[in-house]
Amino acid sequence: MEERILEFIGDLRRAELRISTSEALDALSASAEVGLTDRETFKSTLAATLVKESRDLETFDRIFNLYFLDLEALGEGLKKALGPEDPKVQDQLDQVLDQENMDLDELTELLMRGQGSEMEMAIRGGAQGAGLERLMYFLQVGYFSRRISDQFDWSAIERDIEKIMQALEAKGLDPGQLARIRNYLELRLEAFRRMIRQHVQRELERRAYRAGEQLTREVLSDKPLFALTPDEVAQMKSVVAKLARRIKDALALRQRQEQKGRIDSRKTIRKSLQYGGIPMEVYLKRRHREKPRLITVCDVSDSVRNASRFMLQLVWSLQECFSRVRSYVFVSEIAEVTQGFNNFPVERAIEWALKGAPVDYHCRSDFGYAFSRFANTELDSLDKKTTILMLGDARNNYNDPQAWALRLIRERVKGIIWLNPEGQWGWGIGDSVMPLYAPACDIVRECRTIGQLGEVVDNLVHSWWRRGR
Amino acid sequence: MFESVEEVQHRFRAARYIASRRISTVVFLAARMGRPVLIEGPAGVGKTELAKTLSDVTSRGLIRLQCYEGLDEGKALYEWKYAKQLLYTQLLRERIGELIADAPSLPEAVSRIAGQDDAFFSYRFLSPRPLLQAIRADDPVVLLVDEIDKAEPEFEAFLLEVLSDFQVSIPELGTVKAKHVPLVVLTSNNARELSDGLKRRCLHLFIDFPNPTDELEIIRLKVPEIPEKLAHAVVAAVQKIRGLELRKPPSVSESIDWARSLVILNARELDPTLVESTLTMLVKYEKDIERVKGALDKVLAETK
């Protein structure tokens, strides 16, 4: 059983649950404490020792159900597959087996008397040598089922059955009864073959599940954002949410660690009076640190809408990390969408910002016009604590780039970070005016995938914290 | 302490706590393996109650450490009674003077005073805080570390050290080893992520809102005078309300309060006016109340 548990742990790890060796050891000793008699208890035991994040419980449940089959339920299923049990026939068989003291193959014995669960265990035993780890596609099911059945000595079973039939015949049963018994045995044999096939199918499901899960996650993080299908956009939302959570957790830890600073002499001296002027207790100054203010400015024309969506989601999920977040969207007209985020949950606010804000979504993007408008109306509200996070491909449709506006904005703020969802090779080619805008920006990054986006935001949050001491 | 998971379940029940299979399993393992249990879950599902019941059932004393931001070793483990030490030295000034009066040199005087260290650094001047109390207790205890997520990560690291070998070293006195390994229960509302080390060390238990059957049983147990029909109606309504995406969905403790207040009002069944007037027992935010009022038909649909 220990091996099964370890293998199960391997499966969990592949599904990206973090399980340490000590936890694996705990699981083993804990399951030894409770035993295996009750499935629910066993499951709770593994969950308590292995799963330390409540959000991982769902994954755990799914993998557990695939891995530790409900043998009782399986036995029920098998009974159904066999049709109604024939107690009379079973009686006769048992009698003959007892009386004749026959030397039967183990497997025959199992077929005669065994329950579904024992049969399943036998199949597992057989499967060990069959190289199931190479099972990946549905088309392989037949092949591997055959490989497993090759592990069993079918001819021995058939010989045994003949032997039994002869013994029964010798006892003087009439042909009708004999036919019934033979039929019964053959049905059992058939069911066993079917169980082998089912076992392989389940194994495939297990593998497909973990491979699929991992694949989507990896591929999604590296897939160009403009190429996402609607389905993938939906999946991506949860990827972004996870990313946000990770950044936040890391930050919370760091924030606390860095809080202690130099000696607070005033407080220390005041406290020392209690001990006659001896500084028994030393007080440290708490570092005062300002959270960055952030303004996001997103191009929401068709070509970069996905990138904008995820950046907005990420930034607004990290709201606590900034003292203030304001968001603007533009195609050529620019509009503030902050109020949406204050009133709606993030998801809905993003939908609104991408579709319902007071800008014309169908015209051609004009960065120059948007920046000059922004400089005209918002310049006074900018200050040196603010960082601007710009997202756009800088494809200006041959309009006037008006780079002066961006330079003007830069003078008023702490910095401008430009994220470009287009590959670096395209900057400056065709109607791209990235090279004109780049000098006004502190950082210009390619941001084609969610992975890159995460990196940039992570850096932003952390480095700004460090610098802001 | 417990022979089987079933025994845990029965004894908790006898102590008026409905423990699901999952909860009883974890409690059983914790007792068997001497491991701390980390309980997570929304507020008001009986996390703290579990620790209290555990202390009841095992007839062990309960020592509680409530965590908050800024909690440090001094408040959790032990503290020297500085003021008392200072006062004593003042009072004993003459005795100390005598002691060093005939010392030929300063180093000699210092070492004579150092020889008296034990007098001032002894348990007499030590005020033990919950953790040290739990470790030094003569009888086995249950230690409840409540809302660990409210304390800082450094404290967590320090706690981890205490929990991993149940000993504390006090520089002046030496190492204090636990006479009995306490049963430790930590609770967290998930305000922040706990460190991996602590999680690794603990058995993990997630308590969610109970399913209808369990909740019905809890209400019957805690409000025994409730009419059967009303109990069913209350559970059905509460379960519905939890599905409404509220800012703070009603927890078990709130549904118990609600059931109690309904009983006091002599209610036989739920009708809209009654629910509306008692809703504040169940839902605590203005916006949430509005929401529930808006969906009252749906909430009460199946309670008749």
Tab-separated table of C-alpha atoms in Angstrom, chain A residues 18 20 22-23 26 29-31 33-34 38 40-41 43-45 47-49 51-55 57 60-61 245 249 252-253 256-257 259-260 274-276 280-281 286, chain B residues 5-6 21-23 25-26 28-29 32-33 35 38 40 69-70 82-83 85-86 149-154 190 192-196 198-206:
chain	number	residue	atom	x	y	z
A	18	ARG	CA	3.780	21.177	-3.285
A	20	SER	CA	7.605	17.853	0.894
A	22	SER	CA	8.348	15.105	5.501
A	23	GLU	CA	4.718	15.470	4.521
A	26	ASP	CA	3.528	11.913	7.619
A	29	SER	CA	2.595	6.979	9.156
A	30	ALA	CA	-0.829	8.585	9.493
A	31	SER	CA	-2.458	6.115	7.134
A	33	GLU	CA	-2.602	4.755	12.195
A	34	VAL	CA	-6.079	4.785	10.724
A	38	ASP	CA	-12.860	3.176	5.778
A	40	GLU	CA	-13.614	8.344	3.811
A	41	THR	CA	-11.256	8.229	6.796
A	43	LYS	CA	-9.115	10.142	2.276
A	44	SER	CA	-9.339	12.646	5.123
A	45	THR	CA	-6.052	11.330	6.443
A	47	ALA	CA	-5.876	15.306	2.776
A	48	ALA	CA	-4.871	16.406	6.277
A	49	THR	CA	-1.259	15.399	5.820
A	51	VAL	CA	-2.923	19.244	1.270
A	52	LYS	CA	-2.079	22.428	3.101
A	53	GLU	CA	-3.912	24.902	0.895
A	54	SER	CA	-7.661	24.797	0.853
A	55	ARG	CA	-7.658	25.801	-2.790
A	57	LEU	CA	-8.515	20.406	-2.104
A	60	PHE	CA	-6.807	16.469	-4.492
A	61	ASP	CA	-10.361	15.142	-4.565
A	245	ARG	CA	-1.926	36.058	-5.311
A	249	ASP	CA	2.010	36.885	-0.685
A	252	ALA	CA	3.418	40.741	2.437
A	253	LEU	CA	6.360	38.752	3.720
A	256	ARG	CA	7.108	42.736	7.296
A	257	GLN	CA	10.737	41.735	7.113
A	259	GLN	CA	9.882	46.991	8.758
A	260	LYS	CA	12.544	47.199	11.445
A	274	GLN	CA	11.631	53.530	33.978
A	275	TYR	CA	14.919	51.775	34.705
A	276	GLY	CA	16.761	54.789	36.006
A	280	MET	CA	17.007	48.205	29.065
A	281	GLU	CA	14.740	48.019	26.090
A	286	ARG	CA	9.631	51.708	11.895
B	5	VAL	CA	-12.007	7.695	14.720
B	6	GLU	CA	-15.512	6.592	15.689
B	21	ARG	CA	-15.807	12.218	9.575
B	22	ARG	CA	-13.107	14.489	8.281
B	23	ILE	CA	-12.840	16.497	11.481
B	25	THR	CA	-10.111	11.794	11.552
B	26	VAL	CA	-7.837	14.779	11.888
B	28	PHE	CA	-7.685	11.352	15.999
B	29	LEU	CA	-4.459	11.670	14.026
B	32	ARG	CA	-2.067	9.803	17.954
B	33	MET	CA	0.845	11.461	16.224
B	35	ARG	CA	1.005	16.812	15.784
B	38	LEU	CA	-3.995	23.906	11.670
B	40	GLU	CA	-8.688	27.037	8.350
B	69	GLU	CA	-0.575	42.200	15.060
B	70	GLY	CA	2.476	43.050	17.101
B	82	TYR	CA	11.857	43.861	35.337
B	83	ALA	CA	10.086	46.141	37.714
B	85	GLN	CA	13.689	42.707	39.900
B	86	LEU	CA	14.537	46.378	40.105
B	149	ASP	CA	-2.753	34.720	10.584
B	150	LYS	CA	-3.099	37.945	12.562
B	151	ALA	CA	0.423	37.651	13.969
B	152	GLU	CA	3.537	38.511	12.002
B	153	PRO	CA	5.534	35.980	10.001
B	154	GLU	CA	8.471	36.245	12.441
B	190	ASN	CA	-6.723	33.086	5.973
B	192	ARG	CA	-2.650	36.061	4.790
B	193	GLU	CA	-0.709	33.052	3.617
B	194	LEU	CA	0.985	31.143	6.388
B	195	SER	CA	4.550	30.052	5.899
B	196	ASP	CA	5.238	26.708	4.298
B	198	LEU	CA	4.347	25.881	9.640
B	199	LYS	CA	1.972	24.217	7.235
B	200	ARG	CA	4.371	21.359	6.705
B	201	ARG	CA	4.606	20.809	10.412
B	202	CYS	CA	0.867	20.736	10.986
B	203	LEU	CA	-2.012	18.520	10.028
B	204	HIS	CA	-4.297	20.597	7.936
B	205	LEU	CA	-8.024	20.797	8.388
B	206	PHE	CA	-10.346	22.916	6.342
